[in-house]
XYZ file of C-alpha atoms in Angstrom:
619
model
C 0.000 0.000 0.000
C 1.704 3.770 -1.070
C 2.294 6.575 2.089
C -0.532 8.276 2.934
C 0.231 11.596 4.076
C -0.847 11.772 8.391
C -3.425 14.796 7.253
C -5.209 12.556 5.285
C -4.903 9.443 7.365
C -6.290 10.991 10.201
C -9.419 13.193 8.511
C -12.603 12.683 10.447
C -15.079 11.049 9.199
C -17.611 11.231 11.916
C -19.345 13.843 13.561
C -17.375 12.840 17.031
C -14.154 13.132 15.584
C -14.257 16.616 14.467
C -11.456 18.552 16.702
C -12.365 21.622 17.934
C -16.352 22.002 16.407
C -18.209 20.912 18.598
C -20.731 23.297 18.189
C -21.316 22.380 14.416
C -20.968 19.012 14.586
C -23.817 18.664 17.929
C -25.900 21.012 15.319
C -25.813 19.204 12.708
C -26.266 15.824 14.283
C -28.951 17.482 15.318
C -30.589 18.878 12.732
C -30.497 15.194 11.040
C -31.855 13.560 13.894
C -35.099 15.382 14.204
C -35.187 15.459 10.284
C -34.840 19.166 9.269
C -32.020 19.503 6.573
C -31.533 22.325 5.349
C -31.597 23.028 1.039
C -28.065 24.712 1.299
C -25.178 25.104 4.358
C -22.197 27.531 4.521
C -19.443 26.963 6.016
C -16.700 29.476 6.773
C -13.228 29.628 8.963
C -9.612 29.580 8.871
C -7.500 27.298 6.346
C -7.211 23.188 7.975
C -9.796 23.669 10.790
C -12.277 21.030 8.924
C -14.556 22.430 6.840
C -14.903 20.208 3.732
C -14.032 17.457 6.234
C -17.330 17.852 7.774
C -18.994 18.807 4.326
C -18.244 14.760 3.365
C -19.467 13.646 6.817
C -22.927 15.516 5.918
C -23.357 13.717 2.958
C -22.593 10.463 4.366
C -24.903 11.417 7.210
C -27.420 11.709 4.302
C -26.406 9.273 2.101
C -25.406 6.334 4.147
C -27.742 3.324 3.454
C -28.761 3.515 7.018
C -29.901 7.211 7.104
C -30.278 10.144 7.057
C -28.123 9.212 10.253
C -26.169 11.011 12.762
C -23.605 8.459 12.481
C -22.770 6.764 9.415
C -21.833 3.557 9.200
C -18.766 4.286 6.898
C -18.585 0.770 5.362
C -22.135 0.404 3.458
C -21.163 0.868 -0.682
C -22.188 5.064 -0.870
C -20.430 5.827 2.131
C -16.917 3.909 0.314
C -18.086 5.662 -2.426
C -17.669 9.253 -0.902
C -14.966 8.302 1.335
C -13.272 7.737 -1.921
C -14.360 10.290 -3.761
C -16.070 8.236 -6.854
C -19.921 9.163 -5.733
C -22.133 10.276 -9.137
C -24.407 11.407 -6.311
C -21.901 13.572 -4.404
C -19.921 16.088 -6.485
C -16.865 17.905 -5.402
C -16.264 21.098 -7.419
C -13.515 23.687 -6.950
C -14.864 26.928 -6.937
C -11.382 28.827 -7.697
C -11.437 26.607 -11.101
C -15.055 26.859 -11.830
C -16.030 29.953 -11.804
C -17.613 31.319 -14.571
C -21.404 31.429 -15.592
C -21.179 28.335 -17.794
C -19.867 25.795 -14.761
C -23.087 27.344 -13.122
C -25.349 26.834 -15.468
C -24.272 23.023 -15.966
C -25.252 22.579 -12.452
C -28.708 23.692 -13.427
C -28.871 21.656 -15.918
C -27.634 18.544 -13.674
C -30.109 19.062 -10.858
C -33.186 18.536 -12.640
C -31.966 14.702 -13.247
C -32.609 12.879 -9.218
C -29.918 10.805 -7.663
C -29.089 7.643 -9.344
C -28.284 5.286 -6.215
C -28.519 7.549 -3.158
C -31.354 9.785 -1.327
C -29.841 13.125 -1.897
C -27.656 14.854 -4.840
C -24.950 16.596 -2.994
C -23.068 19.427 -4.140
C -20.181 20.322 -2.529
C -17.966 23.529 -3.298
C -14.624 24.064 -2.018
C -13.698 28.474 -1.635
C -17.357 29.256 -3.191
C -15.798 32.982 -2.444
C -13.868 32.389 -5.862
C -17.012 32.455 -8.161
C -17.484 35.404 -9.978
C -20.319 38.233 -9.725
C -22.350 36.630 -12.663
C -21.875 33.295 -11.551
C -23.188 34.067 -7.866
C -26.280 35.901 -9.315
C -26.785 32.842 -11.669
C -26.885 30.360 -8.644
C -29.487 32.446 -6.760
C -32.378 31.162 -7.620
C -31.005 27.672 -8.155
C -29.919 27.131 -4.703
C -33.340 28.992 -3.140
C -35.732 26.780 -4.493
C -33.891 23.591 -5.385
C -35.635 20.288 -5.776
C -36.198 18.431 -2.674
C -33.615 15.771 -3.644
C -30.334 18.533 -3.722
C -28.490 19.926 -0.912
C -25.236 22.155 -1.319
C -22.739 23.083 0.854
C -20.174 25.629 0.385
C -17.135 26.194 1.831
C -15.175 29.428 2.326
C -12.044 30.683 4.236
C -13.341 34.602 3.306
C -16.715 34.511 4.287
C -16.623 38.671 3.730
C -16.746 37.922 0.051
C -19.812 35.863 -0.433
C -22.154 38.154 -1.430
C -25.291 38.783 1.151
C -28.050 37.290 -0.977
C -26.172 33.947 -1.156
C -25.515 34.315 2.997
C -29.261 35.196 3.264
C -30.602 31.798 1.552
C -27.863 29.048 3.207
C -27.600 27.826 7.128
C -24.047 29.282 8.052
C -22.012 27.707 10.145
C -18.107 29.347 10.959
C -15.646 26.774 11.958
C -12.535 27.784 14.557
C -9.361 27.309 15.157
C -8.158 24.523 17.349
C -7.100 25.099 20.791
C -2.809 23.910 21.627
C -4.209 21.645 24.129
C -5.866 19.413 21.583
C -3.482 19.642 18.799
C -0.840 18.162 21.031
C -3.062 15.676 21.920
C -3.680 14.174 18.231
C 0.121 15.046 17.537
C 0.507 12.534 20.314
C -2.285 9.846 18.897
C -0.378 10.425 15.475
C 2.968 9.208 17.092
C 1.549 6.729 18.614
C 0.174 5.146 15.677
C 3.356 5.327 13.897
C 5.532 3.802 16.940
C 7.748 7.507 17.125
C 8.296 8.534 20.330
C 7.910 11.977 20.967
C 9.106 14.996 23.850
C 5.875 17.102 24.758
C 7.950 20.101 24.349
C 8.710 18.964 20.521
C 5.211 18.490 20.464
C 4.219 21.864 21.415
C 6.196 23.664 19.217
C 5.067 22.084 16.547
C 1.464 22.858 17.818
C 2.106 26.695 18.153
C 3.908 26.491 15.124
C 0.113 25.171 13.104
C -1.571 28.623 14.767
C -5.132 26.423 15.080
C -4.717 24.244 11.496
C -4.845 20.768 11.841
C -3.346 20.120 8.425
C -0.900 22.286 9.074
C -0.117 20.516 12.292
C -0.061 16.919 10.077
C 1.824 18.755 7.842
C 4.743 19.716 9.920
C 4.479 16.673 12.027
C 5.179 14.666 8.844
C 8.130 16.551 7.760
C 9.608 16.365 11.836
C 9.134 13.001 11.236
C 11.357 12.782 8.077
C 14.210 13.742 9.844
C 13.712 11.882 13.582
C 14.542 8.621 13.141
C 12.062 7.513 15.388
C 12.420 10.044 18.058
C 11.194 13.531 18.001
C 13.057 15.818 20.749
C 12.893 19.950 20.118
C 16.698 20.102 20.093
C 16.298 17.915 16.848
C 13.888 20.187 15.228
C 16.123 23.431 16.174
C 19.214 22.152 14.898
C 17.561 20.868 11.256
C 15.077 23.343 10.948
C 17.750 26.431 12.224
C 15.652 27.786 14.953
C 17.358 29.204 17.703
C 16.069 27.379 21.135
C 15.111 28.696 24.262
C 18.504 27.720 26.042
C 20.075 30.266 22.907
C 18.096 32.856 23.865
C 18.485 32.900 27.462
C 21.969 33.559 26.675
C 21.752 36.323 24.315
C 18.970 37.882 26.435
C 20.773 37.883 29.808
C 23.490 39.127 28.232
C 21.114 42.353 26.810
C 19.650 42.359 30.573
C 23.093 42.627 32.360
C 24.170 45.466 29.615
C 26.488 43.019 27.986
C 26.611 44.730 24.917
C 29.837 42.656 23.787
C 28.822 39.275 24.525
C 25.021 40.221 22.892
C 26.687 41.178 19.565
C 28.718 37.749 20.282
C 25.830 35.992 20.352
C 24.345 37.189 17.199
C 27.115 36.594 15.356
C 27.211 32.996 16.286
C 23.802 32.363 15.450
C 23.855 34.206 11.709
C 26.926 31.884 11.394
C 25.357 28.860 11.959
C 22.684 29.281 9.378
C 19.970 31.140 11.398
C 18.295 33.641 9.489
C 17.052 36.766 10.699
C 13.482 36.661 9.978
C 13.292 33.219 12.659
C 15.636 35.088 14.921
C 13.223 37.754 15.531
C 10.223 35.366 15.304
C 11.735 33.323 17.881
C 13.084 36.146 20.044
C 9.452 38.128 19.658
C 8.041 34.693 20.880
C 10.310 34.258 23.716
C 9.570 37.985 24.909
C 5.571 37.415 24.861
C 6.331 34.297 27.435
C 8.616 36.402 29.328
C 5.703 39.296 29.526
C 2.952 36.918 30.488
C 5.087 35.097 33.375
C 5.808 38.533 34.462
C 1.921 38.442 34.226
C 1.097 35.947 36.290
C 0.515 33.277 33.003
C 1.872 29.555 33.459
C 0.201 27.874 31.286
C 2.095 25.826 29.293
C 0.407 25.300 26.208
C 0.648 29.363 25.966
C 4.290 29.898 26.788
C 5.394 26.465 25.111
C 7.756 25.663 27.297
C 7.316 25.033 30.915
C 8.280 28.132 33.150
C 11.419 27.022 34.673
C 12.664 26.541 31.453
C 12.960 30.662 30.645
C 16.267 32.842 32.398
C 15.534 33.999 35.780
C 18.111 36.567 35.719
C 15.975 38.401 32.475
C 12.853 38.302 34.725
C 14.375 39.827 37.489
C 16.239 42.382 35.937
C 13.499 43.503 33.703
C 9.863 44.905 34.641
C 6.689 44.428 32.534
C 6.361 47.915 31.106
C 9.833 47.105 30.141
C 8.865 43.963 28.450
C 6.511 45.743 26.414
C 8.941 47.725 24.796
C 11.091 45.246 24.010
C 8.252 42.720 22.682
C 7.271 45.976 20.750
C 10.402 46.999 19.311
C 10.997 43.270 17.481
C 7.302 43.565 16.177
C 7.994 46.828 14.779
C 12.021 45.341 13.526
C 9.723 42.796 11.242
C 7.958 45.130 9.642
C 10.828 47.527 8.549
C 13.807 44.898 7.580
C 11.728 44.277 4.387
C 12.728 47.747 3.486
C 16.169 48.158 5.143
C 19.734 48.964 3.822
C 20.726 45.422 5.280
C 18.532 43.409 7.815
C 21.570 42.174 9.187
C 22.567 45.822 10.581
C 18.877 46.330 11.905
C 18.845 43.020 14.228
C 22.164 44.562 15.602
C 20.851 47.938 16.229
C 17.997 46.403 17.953
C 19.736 43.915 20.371
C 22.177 46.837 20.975
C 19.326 49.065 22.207
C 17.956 45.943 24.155
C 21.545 46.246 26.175
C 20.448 49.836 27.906
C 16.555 48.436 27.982
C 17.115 48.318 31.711
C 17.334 52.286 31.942
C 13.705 53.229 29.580
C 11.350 54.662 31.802
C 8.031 54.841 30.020
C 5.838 58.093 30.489
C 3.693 56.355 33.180
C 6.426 56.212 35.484
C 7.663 59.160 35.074
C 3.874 60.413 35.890
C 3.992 58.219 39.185
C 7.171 59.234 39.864
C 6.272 63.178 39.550
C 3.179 62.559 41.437
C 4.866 60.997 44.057
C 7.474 64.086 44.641
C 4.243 66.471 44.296
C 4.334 67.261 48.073
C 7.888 69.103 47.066
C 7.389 70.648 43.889
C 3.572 71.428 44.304
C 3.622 71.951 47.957
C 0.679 68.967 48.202
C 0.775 65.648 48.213
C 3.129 62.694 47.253
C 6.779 63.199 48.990
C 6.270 65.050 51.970
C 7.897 68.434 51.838
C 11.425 68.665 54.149
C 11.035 70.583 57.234
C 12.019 74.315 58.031
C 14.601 74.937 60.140
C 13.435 77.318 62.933
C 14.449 79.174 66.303
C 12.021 76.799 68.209
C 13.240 74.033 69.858
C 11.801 70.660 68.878
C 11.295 68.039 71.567
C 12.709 64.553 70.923
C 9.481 62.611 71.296
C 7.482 64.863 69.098
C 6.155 62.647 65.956
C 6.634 64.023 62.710
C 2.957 64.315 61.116
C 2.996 63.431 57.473
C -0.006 64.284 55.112
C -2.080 61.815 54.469
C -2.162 61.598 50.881
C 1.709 61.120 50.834
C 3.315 58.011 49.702
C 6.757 56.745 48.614
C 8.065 56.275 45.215
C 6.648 53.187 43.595
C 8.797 49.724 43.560
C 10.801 49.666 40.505
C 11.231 53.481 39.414
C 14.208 55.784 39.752
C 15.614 57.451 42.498
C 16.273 60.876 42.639
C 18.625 62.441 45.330
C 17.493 65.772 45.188
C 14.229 64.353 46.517
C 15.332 61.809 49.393
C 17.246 62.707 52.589
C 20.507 60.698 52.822
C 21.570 59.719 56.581
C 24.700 60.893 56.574
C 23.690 63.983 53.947
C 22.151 67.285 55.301
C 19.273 68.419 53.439
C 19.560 69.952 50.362
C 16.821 72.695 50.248
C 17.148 73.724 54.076
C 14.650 76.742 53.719
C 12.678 75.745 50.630
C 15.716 76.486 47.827
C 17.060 80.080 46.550
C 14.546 82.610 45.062
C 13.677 83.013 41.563
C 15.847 85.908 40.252
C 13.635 88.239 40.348
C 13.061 88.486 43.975
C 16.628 87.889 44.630
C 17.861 91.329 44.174
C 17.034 94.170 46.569
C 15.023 96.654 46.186
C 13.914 99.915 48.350
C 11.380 100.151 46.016
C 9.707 96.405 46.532
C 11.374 94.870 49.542
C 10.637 95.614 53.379
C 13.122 97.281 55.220
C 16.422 95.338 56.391
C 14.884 95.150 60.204
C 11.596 94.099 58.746
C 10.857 90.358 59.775
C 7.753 88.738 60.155
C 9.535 84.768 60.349
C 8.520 83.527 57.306
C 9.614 81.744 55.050
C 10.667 80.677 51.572
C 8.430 76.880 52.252
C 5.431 78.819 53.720
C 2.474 80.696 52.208
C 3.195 84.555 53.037
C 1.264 86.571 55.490
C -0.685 89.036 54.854
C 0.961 92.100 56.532
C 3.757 91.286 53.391
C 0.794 92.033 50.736
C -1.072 95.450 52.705
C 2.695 96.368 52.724
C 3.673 96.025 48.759
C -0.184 97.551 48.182
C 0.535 100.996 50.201
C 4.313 100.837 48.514
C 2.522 100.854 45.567
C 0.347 103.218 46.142
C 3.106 106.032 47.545
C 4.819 105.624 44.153
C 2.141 106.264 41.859
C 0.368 108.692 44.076
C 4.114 110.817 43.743
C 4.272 110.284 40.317
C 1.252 111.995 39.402
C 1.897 114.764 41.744
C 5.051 115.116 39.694
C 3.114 115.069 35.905
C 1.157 117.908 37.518
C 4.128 120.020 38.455
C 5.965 119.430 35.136
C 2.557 120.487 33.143
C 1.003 122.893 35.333
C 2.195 125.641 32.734
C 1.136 123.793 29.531
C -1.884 124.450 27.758
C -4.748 122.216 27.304
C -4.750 120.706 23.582
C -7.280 122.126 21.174
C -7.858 118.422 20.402
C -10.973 115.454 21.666
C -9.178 113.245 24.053
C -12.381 110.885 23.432
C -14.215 110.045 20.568
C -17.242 107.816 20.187
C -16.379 105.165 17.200
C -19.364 104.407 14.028
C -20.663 101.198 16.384
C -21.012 103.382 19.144
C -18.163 102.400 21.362
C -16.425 105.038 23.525
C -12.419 105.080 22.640
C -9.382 107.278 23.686
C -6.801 108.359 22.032
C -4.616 105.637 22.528
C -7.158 103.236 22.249
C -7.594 104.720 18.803
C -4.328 104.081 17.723
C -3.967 100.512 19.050
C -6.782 99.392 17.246
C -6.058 101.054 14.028
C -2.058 99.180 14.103
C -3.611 95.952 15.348
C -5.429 95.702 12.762
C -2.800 97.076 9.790
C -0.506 94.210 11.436
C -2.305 91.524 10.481
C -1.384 92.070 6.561
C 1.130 94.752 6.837
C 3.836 94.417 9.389
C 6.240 96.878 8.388
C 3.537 99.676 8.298
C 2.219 98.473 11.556
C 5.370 98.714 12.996
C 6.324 102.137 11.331
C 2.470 103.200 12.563
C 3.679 102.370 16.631
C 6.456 104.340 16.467
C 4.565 107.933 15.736
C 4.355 110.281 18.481
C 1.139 111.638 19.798
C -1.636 111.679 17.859
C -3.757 114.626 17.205
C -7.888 114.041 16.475
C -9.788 116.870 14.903
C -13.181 116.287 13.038
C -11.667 114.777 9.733
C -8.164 113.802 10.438
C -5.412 112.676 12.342
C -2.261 114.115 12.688
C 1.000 112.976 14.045
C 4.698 112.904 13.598
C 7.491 110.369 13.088
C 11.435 111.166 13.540
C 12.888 108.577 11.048
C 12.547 110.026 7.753
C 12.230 106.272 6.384
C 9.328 105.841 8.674
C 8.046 108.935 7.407
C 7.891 107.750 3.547
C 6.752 104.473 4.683
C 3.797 106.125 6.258
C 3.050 108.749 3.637
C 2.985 105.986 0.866
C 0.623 104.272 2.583
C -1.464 107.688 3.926
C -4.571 106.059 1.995
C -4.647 102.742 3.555
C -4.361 104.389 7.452
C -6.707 106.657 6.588
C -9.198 103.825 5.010
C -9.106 101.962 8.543
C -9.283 105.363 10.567
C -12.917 106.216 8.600
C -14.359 102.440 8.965
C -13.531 102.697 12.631
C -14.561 106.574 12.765
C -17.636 106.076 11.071
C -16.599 109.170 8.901
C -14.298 110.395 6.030
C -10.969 110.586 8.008
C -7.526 111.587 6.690
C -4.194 110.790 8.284
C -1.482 113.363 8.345
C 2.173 112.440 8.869
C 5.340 114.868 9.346
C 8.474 114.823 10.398
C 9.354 116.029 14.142
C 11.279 118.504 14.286
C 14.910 118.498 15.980
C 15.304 120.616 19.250
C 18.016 123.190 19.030
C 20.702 122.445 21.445
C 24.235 124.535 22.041
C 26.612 124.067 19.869
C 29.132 121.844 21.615
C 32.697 123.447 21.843
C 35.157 121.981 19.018
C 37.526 119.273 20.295
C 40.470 118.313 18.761
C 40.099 114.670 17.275
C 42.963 112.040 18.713
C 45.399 111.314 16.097
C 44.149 107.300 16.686
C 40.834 107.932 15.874
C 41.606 110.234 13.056
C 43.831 106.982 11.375
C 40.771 104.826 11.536
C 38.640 107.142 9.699
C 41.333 107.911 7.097
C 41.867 103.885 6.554
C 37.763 102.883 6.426
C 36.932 106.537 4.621
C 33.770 106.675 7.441
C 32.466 109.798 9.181
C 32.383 110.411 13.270
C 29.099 110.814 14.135
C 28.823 111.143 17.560
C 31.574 111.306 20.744
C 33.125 113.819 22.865
């Protein structure tokens, strides 16, 4: 008798031996028991999870010569028959390969003729989601109202494109994938059948390695057991299939945790050299840092982690915390995506188990949150560290507890230390009086500052009293009470301008002078900088009825504003709410005394001879 591959050995062919589907296969046996078939059934799930398996089990459950029956008998003439594929009553089609309107419309031609040996004509197609748009619409009304005699099933691993009108008329059913657990376990009745011996640990991998798929678990058993000779161990499949090993990565990853940067680079080296690619170095060492983060989790299950948990480094769980994990588990995610695209893959794994080497120092941005909260009783005055205490005059007795607010706590487990926010034993405390002043308050002024014998005992840590505050308000006060006494004195002999100090604007708002002129450059800066800017430096502005008049000393300024005379003046008469014109001259230059002629130094004379310039000011 020729091999027969362990996938197709081992397919079910009862309802009981489906792995994994329970839920369909109770439903359907069912559904057959109390004699309700449906016309047509969908079925829909990830690749080798048993889909057309369970389509050939249906149609022995309706075929058999015992049935309709839950459980065929397997051994009457149209169960052979189907088993092997050579039933005229049970056709297989391929829906990638038959997809067009005319493979459709043969089976409406075929259905109108009833089974020749069996109950039911069975029509079974494989990735229906392959038919074309015409073909789909062709089947519609076949498969709604087909004769009593036909049942189809379809099968699908993209149940998102089969359109809704074929959903709507078929009994869907969506098939899962199969738990570790049970994988192993017919991994293990597979060995056993075959006399191989097998390690549970081999058998594992190759069970995480399927992702859910039977057939894919069959598949890669078979070619394990290729190269075995009788006993399947995991160090076998790591050296022939050039994965890297747990034991390999414990190295390279304590290394990285102890900041080993040598010996990590070492390690890398060694394993390119042996024949290890890159893309199942980071697969392995992604899949070694997800165990790592769920032990650190609290997760010991060993069908998740694939190795039992004394298997992984304890110095790489000790030195590393779960936030930690993350980012290394992160970084080798986001490694596969870019070495598609990189200058050389080779220098990217590097880069990335270099960084790995200093992991022990990232401190993500909720730590450094805990870790600000926690010194908020220093910096905020409130809260986390408790503040230190002020030194005072008082004597403070021995037995005295120190009260500590209630909402204080000490820096979480795990996070930095800084020193400028614990008290040292044998170190006196850095901020004795609450730290130096800001700058501004540090230098002395009559003008702000109490007198030198002034002291009220507070200080820099506490909140101030209130005698400091009346006693900066009447300061304040006495200075600008003298300085208008002064503007008095110094225009008691001026006369009054023949000009509106206040004006009432076109929306009816009441504006000064300077109010005026603020709003008229705000708004000429928001397209014109330069004339804005020429605009604030004018001296005082003069209102009359229909202008405004004002002077400039820069004579650039003064073109500057006389070009653009039109557009001031525009502004002034939409916030005027009349014709206004602006009027612009130059100041004119006090007189002074003619200085008294010095001689020039012979120096300075030399330096305007050599550069040809001009003295322009000096004694």
């Amino acid at each position: 008798m020729s091999y027969e591959v362990t996938a197709t050995r081992r397919r079910p062919q009862q309802f009981d031996d489906l792995v994994g589907q329970e839920f369909v296969a109770a439903t359907l046996k069912n559904s057959i028991k109390s004699g309700k078939i449906a016309h047509a059934y969908l079925f829909s799930g990830p690749r080798g999870c048993g889909k057309t398996s369970t389509a050939r089990i249906l149609a022995k459950a309706l075929n058999c010569q015992n049935g309709p029956t839950d459980t065929p008998c397997g051994t009457c003439s149209n169960c052979q028959e189907i088993i092997k594929g050579s039933s005229l009553d049970v056709i297989e089609i391929d829906g990638a390969s038959n997809n067009s309107v005319e493979n459709v419309r043969q089976i409406k031609d075929e259905i109108q003729f009833p089974p020749s040996s069996s109950k039911y004509k069975i029509y079974i197609i494989d990735e229906v989601h392959m038919l074309s748009t015409s073909a789909f619409n062709a089947l519609l009304k076949t498969i709604e109202e087909p004769p009593e005699y036909v049942v189809f099933i379809f099968a699908t691993t993209e149940l998102q494109k089969v359109p809704a009108t074929i959903k709507s008329r078929c009994q869907q059913y969506n098939f899962r994938l199969v738990a570790i657990d049970k994988v192993k376990a017919c991994l293990a009745d597979a060995a056993a059948e075959l006399n191989i011996q097998a390690d549970d640990e081999a058998l594992f991998w190759i069970a995480r390695e399927s992702t859910g798929s039977m057939r894919d678990a069959y598949t890669l058993f078979d070619q394990v057991v290729a190269f075995s000779d009788g006993h399947i161990t995991y160090e076998k499949i790591r050296d022939k299939l050039g994965l890297v090993g747990v034991d390999r990565l414990n190295s390279v990853f304590e290394a990285c945790a102890q900041a080993q940067t040598t010996q990590a680079l070492g390690f890398i080296d060694e394993f390119l050299q042996n024949g290890i690619s890159i893309e199942q170095l980071i697969s392995n060492s992604a899949d070694y840092l997800r165990s790592l983060l769920l032990i650190k989790n609290g997760v010991t299950k060993e069908a998740l982690l694939g190795n039992s948990v004394e298997r992984y480094s304890k110095v790489v769980l000790d030195k590393w915390n779960p936030i930690q994990l993350e980012r290394a588990l992160s970084i080798f995610l986001q490694l596969y995506r870019d070495i598609r695209y990189s200058l050389s893959p080779r220098y990217e794994i590097e880069l990335t188990f270099s960084r790995l080497c200093w992991l022990s120092e990232y401190v993500s941005n909720a730590e450094v949150k805990k870790a600000i909260d926690a010194a908020k009783g220093l910096l905020g005055g409130a809260g986390g560290v408790a503040a230190p205490a002020v030194a005072t005059s008082a004597p403070v007795e021995a037995s005295a507890p120190v009260e500590t607010p209630a909402s204080s706590a000490p820096l979480p487990e795990g996070l930095p230390r800084f020193s400028a926010l614990q008290e040292q034993d044998d170190q006196a405390n850095p901020f004795p009086n609450g730290g130096p002043l800001p700058p501004e308050q540090s230098v002395e002024s009559s003008a702000v500052m109490p007198p030198a014998d002034y002291d009220d005992g507070w200080t820099n840590t506490d909140t101030p009293p209130e005698e400091d505050a009346a006693y900066e308000e009447q300061l304040q006060a006495e200075e600008a009470q003298a300085s208008y006494e002064d503007s008095l004195e110094a225009n008691e002999n001026l006369q009054k301008p023949q000009f509106d100090e206040h004006f009432t604007t076109a929306d009816g708002r009441d504006l000064t002078i300077a109010q005026l002129r603020g709003s008229i450059v705000a708004e000429i800066a928001v397209n014109e900088g330069f004339i804005a800017s020429a605009l604030d430096r004018t001296g005082l502005w003069k209102v009359s009825e229909d202008k405004v008049e004002t002077t400039i000393e820069s004579s650039l300024d003064l073109q500057l504003l006389q070009k653009n005379a039109v557009t001031i003046a525009d502004h002034l008469s939409k916030l005027c709410g009349k014709q206004m014109a602006f009027v612009v001259t130059e100041k004119p230059q006090e007189e002074t005394e003619e200085s008294e002629s010095k001689e020039i130094p012979i120096q300075v004379q030399t330096l305007v001879n050599a550069f040809k310039g001009t003295i322009v000011t000096g004694n």
